[in-house]
Coordinates of C-alpha atoms and ligand atoms in Angstrom, one line a residue:
M1 CA 71.2 -245.9 32.0
E2 CA 68.8 -248.5 33.1
S3 CA 69.2 -252.1 32.1
D4 CA 67.7 -255.4 33.2
S5 CA 71.0 -257.1 32.8
D6 CA 72.2 -259.2 35.7
V7 CA 75.7 -257.9 35.2
P8 CA 76.4 -255.3 37.9
C9 CA 77.6 -251.9 36.9
A10 CA 80.3 -250.3 39.1
V11 CA 80.1 -247.2 41.3
V12 CA 83.4 -246.4 43.0
L13 CA 82.9 -244.7 46.3
P14 CA 86.1 -243.5 47.8
M15 CA 86.2 -242.6 51.4
T16 CA 89.9 -241.8 51.3
E17 CA 92.3 -240.0 49.0
I18 CA 92.7 -242.1 45.9
D19 CA 93.7 -241.6 42.3
V20 CA 90.2 -242.1 40.8
D21 CA 91.8 -242.3 37.4
N22 CA 93.0 -245.8 38.4
F23 CA 89.4 -246.9 38.4
A24 CA 88.5 -245.4 35.1
S25 CA 89.9 -248.5 33.4
L26 CA 86.9 -250.4 34.8
E27 CA 84.9 -248.9 32.1
E28 CA 86.6 -251.0 29.5
S29 CA 85.7 -254.1 31.4
S30 CA 82.0 -253.3 31.7
P31 CA 79.7 -254.7 29.1
S32 CA 78.4 -251.9 26.9
D33 CA 74.7 -252.3 27.6
V34 CA 75.0 -251.4 31.3
M35 CA 75.7 -248.2 33.2
Q36 CA 79.4 -247.3 33.0
P37 CA 81.4 -246.9 36.2
T38 CA 81.1 -243.6 37.9
T39 CA 83.3 -242.3 40.6
F40 CA 82.5 -239.9 43.4
S41 CA 83.7 -239.3 46.9
L42 CA 81.4 -240.1 49.8
A43 CA 83.5 -237.8 51.9
T44 CA 82.5 -234.7 50.0
R45 CA 78.8 -235.5 49.5
E46 CA 75.8 -235.2 51.8
P47 CA 74.8 -238.5 53.3
L48 CA 71.5 -238.7 51.5
Q49 CA 73.1 -237.8 48.2
S50 CA 75.6 -240.5 48.9
A51 CA 73.3 -243.4 49.6
P52 CA 74.0 -246.2 47.2
P53 CA 72.1 -245.7 43.9
T54 CA 69.0 -247.9 43.5
I55 CA 68.0 -248.9 40.0
A56 CA 65.1 -251.3 39.5
N57 CA 66.1 -254.8 38.5
Q58 CA 69.7 -253.8 38.1
K59 CA 72.5 -255.0 40.3
V60 CA 74.9 -252.3 41.2
L61 CA 78.5 -252.9 42.2
N62 CA 79.6 -250.4 44.9
V63 CA 83.3 -250.2 45.2
F64 CA 84.4 -248.6 48.4
V65 CA 87.9 -247.4 49.0
V66 CA 88.3 -246.6 52.7
S67 CA 90.9 -245.6 55.2
T68 CA 90.5 -246.1 59.0
Y69 CA 90.7 -243.3 61.6
A70 CA 91.9 -243.4 65.2
G71 CA 90.7 -246.3 67.2
G72 CA 89.3 -248.2 64.2
S73 CA 86.6 -245.6 63.4
P74 CA 85.6 -244.2 60.0
P75 CA 87.5 -241.3 58.6
Q76 CA 86.1 -238.1 60.0
N77 CA 84.2 -236.9 56.9
A78 CA 82.8 -240.4 56.1
V79 CA 81.2 -240.7 59.6
S80 CA 77.7 -239.4 58.5
I81 CA 77.3 -241.8 55.6
F82 CA 78.6 -244.7 57.6
N83 CA 76.2 -243.9 60.5
L84 CA 73.3 -243.7 58.0
I85 CA 74.1 -247.1 56.5
D86 CA 74.7 -248.6 60.0
D87 CA 71.3 -247.3 61.2
M88 CA 69.5 -248.7 58.3
S89 CA 71.3 -252.1 58.7
Q90 CA 69.9 -252.3 62.2
D91 CA 66.4 -251.0 61.5
F92 CA 63.9 -253.8 61.8
R93 CA 61.5 -251.9 59.4
V94 CA 64.1 -252.3 56.6
S95 CA 63.7 -255.7 54.9
G96 CA 66.4 -258.2 55.5
N97 CA 67.2 -258.4 51.8
A98 CA 66.8 -254.6 51.1
W99 CA 70.3 -254.4 49.6
E100 CA 70.3 -257.6 47.6
N101 CA 70.9 -255.7 44.4
H102 CA 73.9 -254.0 45.9
H103 CA 77.0 -256.0 45.3
F104 CA 80.1 -254.5 46.8
A105 CA 83.8 -254.7 47.0
I106 CA 85.9 -252.9 49.6
L107 CA 89.5 -251.8 49.3
G108 CA 90.9 -250.9 52.7
C109 CA 93.9 -248.6 52.8
G110 CA 95.5 -249.0 56.2
E111 CA 98.8 -249.4 58.1
Q112 CA 99.7 -252.6 59.9
V113 CA 101.4 -250.8 62.7
Y114 CA 97.9 -250.1 64.1
G115 CA 97.6 -253.8 65.0
K116 CA 94.1 -254.9 65.6
N117 CA 92.8 -251.7 64.2
F118 CA 94.5 -252.3 60.9
N119 CA 91.8 -251.5 58.3
R120 CA 89.2 -251.9 61.0
F121 CA 86.8 -249.6 59.3
A122 CA 86.9 -251.6 56.0
I123 CA 86.1 -254.7 58.1
S124 CA 83.2 -253.0 59.9
L125 CA 81.8 -251.6 56.7
Q126 CA 81.7 -255.1 55.2
E127 CA 79.8 -256.4 58.2
V128 CA 77.3 -253.5 58.1
L129 CA 76.7 -253.8 54.3
S130 CA 76.1 -257.5 54.6
R131 CA 73.4 -257.2 57.2
K132 CA 70.6 -256.4 54.7
G133 CA 71.7 -258.7 51.9
G134 CA 74.5 -256.7 50.3
Y135 CA 76.7 -259.2 48.4
A136 CA 80.5 -259.1 49.0
I137 CA 81.8 -260.2 45.6
F138 CA 85.2 -261.1 47.0
G139 CA 83.9 -262.6 50.2
K140 CA 86.2 -260.3 52.3
P141 CA 87.5 -256.8 52.0
H142 CA 90.8 -256.4 50.1
L143 CA 93.1 -255.0 52.8
S144 CA 96.2 -253.1 51.8
D145 CA 99.1 -251.8 53.8
I146 CA 100.6 -248.3 53.3
D147 CA 103.9 -249.8 51.9
T148 CA 102.1 -251.8 49.3
T149 CA 99.0 -249.6 48.5
E150 CA 99.9 -249.1 44.9
R151 CA 100.5 -252.7 44.2
D152 CA 97.4 -253.8 46.2
T153 CA 95.2 -251.3 44.4
A154 CA 96.4 -252.6 41.0
K155 CA 95.6 -256.2 42.1
F156 CA 92.2 -255.1 43.4
I157 CA 91.4 -253.5 40.1
V158 CA 92.4 -256.6 38.2
R159 CA 90.0 -258.6 40.4
L160 CA 87.2 -256.1 39.7
K161 CA 87.8 -256.3 36.0
K162 CA 87.7 -260.0 36.0
Y163 CA 84.5 -259.9 37.9
L164 CA 82.9 -257.3 35.6
S165 CA 83.9 -259.0 32.4
A166 CA 82.7 -262.5 33.5
E167 CA 79.1 -261.5 32.8
T168 CA 78.0 -264.2 35.1
K169 CA 74.7 -264.0 36.9
C170 CA 75.3 -263.0 40.4
T171 CA 73.2 -264.5 43.1
P172 CA 72.8 -262.3 46.1
V173 CA 74.1 -264.1 49.2
I174 CA 73.5 -262.8 52.8
T175 CA 77.0 -262.9 54.2
A176 CA 76.2 -261.7 57.7
K177 CA 77.8 -264.2 60.2
P178 CA 77.3 -264.9 63.9
K179 CA 79.3 -262.6 66.0
K180 CA 82.0 -265.1 67.0
Q181 CA 82.6 -266.1 63.4
R182 CA 82.8 -262.4 62.3
K183 CA 85.5 -261.8 64.8
E184 CA 87.5 -264.7 63.6
S185 CA 87.0 -263.5 60.1
A186 CA 88.3 -260.1 60.9
E187 CA 91.4 -261.5 62.5
A188 CA 92.0 -263.7 59.6
D189 CA 91.7 -260.7 57.3
I190 CA 94.5 -259.0 59.2
E191 CA 96.7 -262.0 59.1
E192 CA 96.1 -262.5 55.5
A193 CA 97.1 -259.0 54.7
A194 CA 100.2 -259.4 56.9
G195 CA 101.1 -262.3 54.8
T196 CA 101.0 -260.3 51.6
E197 CA 103.9 -258.2 52.7
D198 CA 107.2 -258.6 50.9
G199 CA 108.8 -259.5 54.3
A200 CA 110.3 -257.2 56.9
A201 CA 112.4 -254.6 55.2
D202 CA 115.8 -254.3 56.8
E203 CA 116.2 -250.6 55.9
M204 CA 113.7 -248.0 57.1
I205 CA 114.0 -245.8 54.0
N206 CA 112.1 -247.5 51.1
P207 CA 111.5 -246.0 47.7
R208 CA 108.1 -244.6 48.7
I209 CA 109.5 -242.8 51.7
R210 CA 112.5 -241.6 49.8
Q211 CA 110.3 -240.2 47.0
G212 CA 107.8 -238.6 49.3
L213 CA 110.3 -236.9 51.6
T214 CA 112.7 -235.9 48.9
K215 CA 109.9 -234.2 47.1
Q216 CA 109.3 -232.2 50.4
G217 CA 112.9 -231.0 50.4
Y218 CA 114.5 -233.5 52.8
T219 CA 118.0 -234.8 52.2
L220 CA 117.9 -238.4 53.3
F221 CA 121.1 -240.3 54.2
G222 CA 122.1 -243.7 55.4
T223 CA 119.1 -246.0 56.0
H224 CA 116.9 -244.0 58.5
S225 CA 118.0 -240.4 58.8
G226 CA 117.2 -237.1 57.2
V227 CA 118.2 -233.4 57.3
K228 CA 116.4 -230.4 55.9
L229 CA 117.4 -226.7 55.6
C230 CA 115.1 -224.8 57.9
R231 CA 113.4 -221.7 56.4
W232 CA 114.7 -219.7 59.4
T233 CA 118.3 -220.8 58.7
K234 CA 117.8 -219.4 55.2
S235 CA 116.2 -216.3 56.6
M236 CA 119.0 -215.5 58.9
M237 CA 121.6 -216.2 56.2
R238 CA 120.0 -213.4 54.3
G239 CA 119.9 -211.2 57.4
H240 CA 116.1 -211.3 57.6
G241 CA 115.7 -212.6 61.2
G242 CA 116.1 -215.8 63.2
C243 CA 113.5 -218.2 64.6
Y244 CA 111.9 -218.0 68.0
K245 CA 114.7 -220.1 69.5
H246 CA 117.1 -217.3 68.6
T247 CA 114.9 -214.9 70.5
F248 CA 114.1 -217.2 73.5
Y249 CA 117.4 -219.1 74.0
G250 CA 120.0 -217.2 71.9
I251 CA 120.7 -219.9 69.2
S252 CA 122.1 -218.7 66.0
S253 CA 119.5 -219.8 63.5
L254 CA 122.0 -219.7 60.6
A255 CA 124.2 -222.1 62.4
C256 CA 121.4 -224.5 63.2
M257 CA 120.8 -227.9 61.6
E258 CA 117.4 -229.5 61.7
M259 CA 117.7 -233.3 61.5
T260 CA 116.4 -236.6 62.7
P261 CA 118.1 -240.0 63.2
S262 CA 114.7 -241.7 62.8
L263 CA 112.1 -240.9 60.2
A264 CA 109.7 -243.3 61.9
C265 CA 107.2 -242.0 64.4
A266 CA 104.6 -243.6 66.8
N267 CA 102.0 -240.9 66.0
K268 CA 100.4 -239.4 62.9
C269 CA 99.6 -236.0 64.2
V270 CA 97.0 -234.0 62.3
F271 CA 99.3 -231.0 62.1
C272 CA 102.3 -232.9 60.9
W273 CA 103.5 -231.1 57.8
R274 CA 105.2 -234.2 56.5
H275 CA 101.9 -235.4 55.1
H276 CA 102.6 -238.8 56.8
T277 CA 105.1 -239.9 54.2
N278 CA 107.3 -241.2 57.0
P279 CA 106.8 -244.7 58.5
T280 CA 104.9 -245.3 61.7
A281 CA 106.3 -247.8 64.2
R282 CA 106.0 -249.0 67.8
E283 CA 109.6 -249.9 68.0
W284 CA 112.9 -249.9 66.1
R285 CA 112.7 -252.8 63.6
W286 CA 115.3 -251.9 61.0
K287 CA 119.0 -252.1 60.8
H288 CA 120.7 -249.0 62.1
D289 CA 123.6 -246.8 61.2
P290 CA 126.3 -246.0 63.8
P291 CA 126.0 -242.5 65.4
E292 CA 129.3 -241.3 63.9
F293 CA 127.9 -242.1 60.5
V294 CA 124.6 -240.3 61.4
I295 CA 126.3 -237.1 62.6
N296 CA 128.7 -237.0 59.6
G297 CA 125.9 -237.7 57.2
A298 CA 123.8 -235.0 58.7
L299 CA 126.6 -232.4 58.6
D300 CA 127.5 -233.4 55.1
G301 CA 123.9 -233.2 53.8
H302 CA 123.3 -229.9 55.6
R303 CA 126.4 -228.3 54.2
R304 CA 125.6 -229.4 50.7
M305 CA 122.2 -227.6 51.0
L306 CA 123.9 -224.5 52.4
K307 CA 126.3 -224.3 49.4
V308 CA 123.3 -224.0 47.1
L309 CA 122.5 -220.7 48.7
R310 CA 125.8 -219.1 47.6
G311 CA 124.9 -216.1 45.4
V312 CA 121.3 -215.7 46.8
P313 CA 120.7 -212.0 47.5
G314 CA 121.8 -211.2 51.1
V315 CA 123.8 -214.4 51.6
T316 CA 127.3 -213.1 52.3
E317 CA 130.5 -215.3 52.3
E318 CA 130.8 -214.4 56.0
R319 CA 127.4 -215.7 56.8
L320 CA 127.9 -218.8 54.7
R321 CA 131.1 -219.6 56.6
E322 CA 129.3 -219.1 59.9
A323 CA 126.5 -221.4 58.8
M324 CA 128.9 -224.1 57.8
Q325 CA 130.1 -224.3 61.4
V326 CA 127.0 -225.9 62.8
R327 CA 126.5 -225.0 66.4
H328 CA 123.0 -226.2 67.2
C329 CA 121.0 -229.2 66.2
A330 CA 117.2 -229.3 66.4
L331 CA 116.4 -233.0 66.7
S332 CA 112.8 -232.5 65.7
L333 CA 112.6 -232.6 62.0
V334 CA 110.3 -235.6 61.4
G335 CA 109.7 -238.8 63.2
E336 CA 110.6 -239.7 66.8
P337 CA 114.4 -239.2 67.3
I338 CA 114.5 -241.1 70.6
I339 CA 113.6 -244.5 69.1
Y340 CA 117.0 -244.5 67.3
P341 CA 118.8 -247.2 69.3
E342 CA 122.0 -245.1 69.7
I343 CA 120.4 -241.8 70.5
N344 CA 122.3 -241.4 73.7
K345 CA 125.7 -241.8 72.0
L346 CA 124.5 -239.4 69.2
I347 CA 123.7 -236.7 71.7
Q348 CA 127.0 -237.1 73.4
L349 CA 128.8 -236.9 70.1
M350 CA 127.0 -233.7 69.3
H351 CA 128.2 -232.2 72.5
Q352 CA 131.7 -233.3 71.9
N353 CA 131.5 -231.5 68.6
E354 CA 130.2 -228.4 70.4
I355 CA 126.8 -228.7 68.8
S356 CA 123.9 -228.0 71.2
T357 CA 120.9 -230.4 71.2
F358 CA 117.3 -229.4 71.2
L359 CA 115.6 -232.7 71.4
V360 CA 111.8 -233.0 70.9
T361 CA 109.9 -236.2 71.8
N362 CA 106.3 -236.9 71.4
A363 CA 106.0 -238.6 74.8
Q364 CA 105.4 -242.2 73.8
F365 CA 108.7 -243.9 74.9
P366 CA 109.1 -243.4 78.6
D367 CA 112.0 -245.9 78.9
R368 CA 114.0 -243.9 76.4
I369 CA 113.3 -240.6 78.2
R370 CA 114.4 -242.1 81.5
D371 CA 117.7 -243.2 80.1
L372 CA 118.6 -240.1 78.1
P373 CA 121.8 -238.2 78.9
P374 CA 121.5 -234.5 79.5
A375 CA 120.3 -232.7 76.3
T376 CA 120.9 -228.9 76.1
Q377 CA 117.1 -228.6 76.2
L378 CA 114.6 -231.5 76.3
Y379 CA 111.2 -231.0 74.9
V380 CA 108.0 -233.0 75.2
S381 CA 105.2 -232.2 72.7
V382 CA 102.1 -231.7 74.8
D383 CA 99.5 -231.8 72.0
A384 CA 96.4 -232.2 74.2
G385 CA 95.2 -231.9 77.7
D386 CA 93.0 -235.0 77.8
K387 CA 93.0 -238.5 76.4
A388 CA 90.3 -238.2 73.8
S389 CA 91.9 -235.0 72.3
L390 CA 95.3 -236.6 72.3
Q391 CA 93.9 -239.5 70.3
A392 CA 92.2 -237.2 67.9
I393 CA 95.2 -234.9 67.4
D394 CA 98.2 -237.3 67.6
R395 CA 96.5 -240.4 66.3
P396 CA 98.9 -242.6 68.3
I397 CA 99.5 -246.2 67.4
F398 CA 100.0 -247.4 70.9
E399 CA 96.8 -248.5 72.7
D400 CA 98.2 -247.4 76.0
F401 CA 99.2 -244.0 74.5
W402 CA 97.8 -242.0 77.4
D403 CA 99.7 -243.9 80.1
R404 CA 102.9 -243.5 78.1
Y405 CA 102.2 -239.8 77.7
L406 CA 101.7 -239.3 81.4
E407 CA 104.7 -241.4 82.3
C408 CA 107.0 -239.4 79.9
I409 CA 105.7 -236.2 81.5
R410 CA 106.3 -237.5 85.0
L411 CA 109.8 -238.5 84.0
L412 CA 110.5 -235.0 82.7
A413 CA 110.1 -233.6 86.2
L414 CA 113.1 -235.7 87.3
K415 CA 115.5 -234.2 84.8
K416 CA 118.0 -231.8 86.0
Q417 CA 118.6 -229.9 82.8
R418 CA 116.3 -227.6 80.9
T419 CA 112.9 -229.1 80.2
V420 CA 110.2 -227.6 77.9
F421 CA 106.6 -228.3 77.2
R422 CA 105.8 -227.6 73.6
L423 CA 102.1 -226.8 73.2
T424 CA 100.9 -226.4 69.6
L425 CA 97.6 -224.7 69.6
V426 CA 95.2 -225.9 67.0
K427 CA 91.9 -223.9 67.1
N428 CA 88.8 -226.1 67.5
Y429 CA 91.0 -229.1 68.6
N430 CA 93.0 -228.3 71.7
V431 CA 92.6 -224.7 72.9
E432 CA 89.8 -225.4 75.3
Q433 CA 91.6 -227.8 77.6
I434 CA 93.1 -225.5 80.1
D435 CA 92.4 -227.7 83.1
G436 CA 94.0 -230.7 81.4
Y437 CA 97.1 -228.7 80.6
I438 CA 97.4 -227.4 84.1
S439 CA 97.3 -231.0 85.5
L440 CA 100.1 -231.9 83.0
V441 CA 102.2 -228.9 83.9
R442 CA 101.9 -229.9 87.6
L443 CA 103.0 -233.4 86.8
G444 CA 105.9 -232.5 84.5
K445 CA 107.1 -229.3 86.2
P446 CA 108.7 -228.1 83.0
E447 CA 111.0 -225.1 83.3
F448 CA 109.6 -223.6 80.2
I449 CA 106.4 -223.8 78.3
E450 CA 106.4 -222.8 74.6
V451 CA 103.0 -222.0 73.3
K452 CA 102.9 -221.9 69.5
G453 CA 100.1 -221.4 67.1
V454 CA 100.0 -224.3 64.6
T455 CA 101.5 -223.5 61.2
Y456 CA 99.4 -224.3 58.2
C457 CA 101.4 -225.9 55.4
G458 CA 98.7 -226.8 52.9
D459 CA 95.9 -229.3 53.1
N460 CA 96.8 -232.5 54.8
G461 CA 93.9 -234.3 53.3
E462 CA 90.8 -235.6 55.1
D463 CA 92.2 -235.3 58.6
G464 CA 94.2 -232.2 58.0
I465 CA 93.8 -228.7 59.3
S466 CA 93.0 -225.5 57.5
M467 CA 93.6 -221.8 58.1
R468 CA 90.5 -221.8 60.3
N469 CA 92.5 -223.8 62.9
V470 CA 95.4 -221.4 63.0
P471 CA 95.3 -219.0 65.9
Y472 CA 96.5 -215.4 65.7
H473 CA 99.4 -214.2 67.9
H474 CA 97.1 -212.3 70.2
E475 CA 95.0 -215.4 70.7
V476 CA 98.1 -217.4 71.7
I477 CA 98.9 -214.6 74.2
D478 CA 95.3 -214.7 75.5
F479 CA 95.6 -218.5 76.0
C480 CA 98.9 -218.0 77.9
K481 CA 97.3 -215.4 80.2
L482 CA 94.4 -217.8 80.9
L483 CA 96.9 -220.6 81.7
L484 CA 98.8 -218.3 84.0
E485 CA 95.7 -217.2 85.9
R486 CA 94.8 -220.7 86.6
I487 CA 98.3 -222.2 87.2
G488 CA 99.3 -220.1 90.2
D489 CA 102.4 -218.0 90.8
T490 CA 105.0 -220.3 89.4
Y491 CA 105.4 -219.1 85.8
D492 CA 105.2 -215.8 83.9
I493 CA 105.4 -214.7 80.2
A494 CA 109.1 -214.2 79.5
C495 CA 109.4 -213.8 75.7
E496 CA 107.4 -213.7 72.5
H497 CA 108.2 -214.1 68.8
E498 CA 105.3 -212.6 66.9
H499 CA 106.8 -213.7 63.6
S500 CA 106.2 -217.3 64.4
C501 CA 103.2 -216.8 66.7
C502 CA 105.1 -218.2 69.7
V503 CA 105.1 -217.2 73.3
L504 CA 107.4 -218.5 76.1
L505 CA 106.3 -219.0 79.7
A506 CA 109.2 -219.6 82.1
R507 CA 109.4 -220.5 85.7
K508 CA 110.0 -217.5 87.8
E509 CA 113.4 -218.8 89.0
F510 CA 114.7 -217.7 85.6
K511 CA 114.0 -214.1 86.5
I512 CA 117.0 -213.1 88.5
D513 CA 117.1 -209.7 90.1
G514 CA 114.3 -208.6 87.8
V515 CA 116.0 -209.8 84.6
W516 CA 114.9 -212.8 82.6
H517 CA 117.6 -215.4 82.0
T518 CA 116.2 -217.6 79.3
W519 CA 119.3 -217.6 77.1
I520 CA 121.8 -220.4 77.2
N521 CA 125.5 -220.2 77.8
Y522 CA 126.4 -222.9 75.3
S523 CA 130.2 -223.1 75.9
K524 CA 129.4 -223.5 79.6
F525 CA 126.9 -226.3 78.8
F526 CA 129.4 -228.2 76.7
E527 CA 132.0 -228.0 79.5
L528 CA 129.5 -229.2 82.0
A529 CA 128.2 -232.0 79.8
R530 CA 131.7 -233.2 79.1
S531 CA 132.7 -233.1 82.8
G532 CA 130.5 -236.0 83.7
E533 CA 129.7 -234.2 86.9
P534 CA 126.1 -233.5 87.9
F535 CA 124.8 -230.1 86.9
T536 CA 121.5 -228.3 86.6
S537 CA 119.9 -225.8 84.2
M538 CA 120.7 -223.0 86.6
D539 CA 124.4 -223.6 85.8
Y540 CA 124.3 -222.5 82.1
L541 CA 122.2 -219.3 82.0
L542 CA 122.5 -216.0 80.2
P543 CA 120.3 -212.9 80.4
T544 CA 117.7 -212.5 77.7
P545 CA 118.3 -209.3 75.7
D546 CA 115.6 -206.6 76.0
W547 CA 114.3 -207.1 72.5
G548 CA 113.5 -210.7 73.3
V549 CA 111.5 -210.0 76.4
Y550 CA 107.7 -210.1 76.3
G551 CA 106.2 -206.6 75.7
S552 CA 109.3 -205.2 73.9
A553 CA 108.7 -202.9 70.9
E554 CA 110.5 -205.5 68.7
K555 CA 108.1 -208.3 69.7
G556 CA 111.0 -210.7 69.6
F557 CA 112.6 -209.6 66.4
D558 CA 116.3 -209.1 66.6
P559 CA 117.0 -205.5 65.7
S560 CA 120.3 -206.4 64.2
Q561 CA 118.4 -208.1 61.4
I562 CA 116.3 -206.5 58.6
K563 CA 112.6 -207.2 58.9
K564 CA 110.9 -208.4 55.7
K565 CA 107.2 -207.5 55.4
L566 CA 105.0 -210.6 55.7
R567 CA 102.8 -211.3 52.7
H568 CA 100.2 -213.0 54.9
K569 CA 99.1 -212.6 58.5
G570 CA 99.5 -216.1 59.8
P571 CA 102.6 -217.7 61.3
I572 CA 105.4 -218.7 59.1
A573 CA 105.5 -222.3 58.0
G574 CA 108.6 -224.4 58.5
G575 CA 111.1 -224.4 61.4
C576 CA 110.7 -226.6 64.4
Ligands
LIG601 S1 113.3 -223.2 63.7 FE1 114.3 -225.0 64.6 S2 115.5 -225.8 62.9 FE2 115.0 -223.7 62.3 S3 116.7 -222.5 63.0 FE3 115.2 -222.5 64.6 S4 115.8 -224.1 66.0 FE4 116.8 -224.4 64.0

């Protein structure tokens, strides 16, 4: 393995998910008398194991493939190794040319929507490695954007191959620069990467997004919208029970369509089951389809997916007919629906077609929330009770994300129709923040608070969650009780749906003469919405059936349905 050649061998050190096979081709480019490229992940090794290899008299080419975490920091499981390298780089006892035999190249995998934090970690890593004489073979990190990662990786590998096959003697150069110069360099890197784009796409759905989301079962239509058949719709079509919204608000899960008019989002939440295949954006920057097209495209795509269920055991013609007549729309599939420029018109069209709207927003666009027309039920995802946790969980791209969040919540209090806080509990992330949640509830005064255990839908990669983060139903109830104890006398537990690990807290006004009224009178709502006259949530109520009320023997399962035994104990994945 050892050689006194001046030609560096290559060690590929990925700090993000990459297809390491791509780098195997480096082997062909390396001269045969030197160590061949090896690939391992810094993220899965102990820091000391991961320290760059040191071989006497041999230069080593360390190829780092790195992503960037919230606020420009290293990805979570590369923090230890980065801190180790950073500490060494600042330790006066370590010689100034200690890493002169370490040549390096960095491929940053980032997203330009993060602005000045685009590939920030790749840039920081370059600075740190340069401090003790590490030699950056390309001068700067190679920064790629999510839309062009494949192409950029290929280019990067070509550059590496050229470098390795040149067999030129490499003279170590200390590339650390004065602070001011380094800043300019970082900015130039960002601009350079921005310039490598193909130009602004005029359609949101590009081949990468289409491929990623289609693989996950979405039907995409037009240039920015998608629809997916919810697992609860399928369940109720087979007579096996509806979702928690059936229990809490009386929707018919089999007549529910889950869709979004915008696949783009301003967050990259750790629990998002879309695996971040959708684009991230601060504002709408694509051409848009008219709302009539969006509603027709959604209904069309939804009905095509329903037809496929014909013949599935339990799916009767009667249920299929009922399902074809869509009566509810969950605008919460993926992305942020309210950035679609014609969201208001779309909501109104839905109501004209007697389709109720359950609109979920992630609280980053206050202007849009202010201007929204009445939705049947308006949700804000309240993913954390304090700023640091919100940043860690939602990984927002806005720098003023916390102010936006608070403003959206404040605006919710001004709405006259039904408002809901959606709390998704992620163990070890956000369950300890009771005080923060209480302040937010006081600010937003939601009529309902849905508390739901996060659903685990497979590994989301380095920042994802695992089954360890999924609370049990009894833990969700305990959390609700703690919240109630501290919040005062305004709310109480109204309903539960054990199947999806979800509990509903409602303001006590909804308990009329001792009976909870959390269900919705949909035809009354459409009438009110079409009238153009002011109305409030108290104008379209219905009593909650006994089986839906918290503490019932059914635990929220509709007794007219046939319960299927769960194969696992956690909540069911899918749904909204
Ligand atoms: S989980 Fe959401 S999308 Fe599925 S049926 Fe219920 S409301 Fe509709």
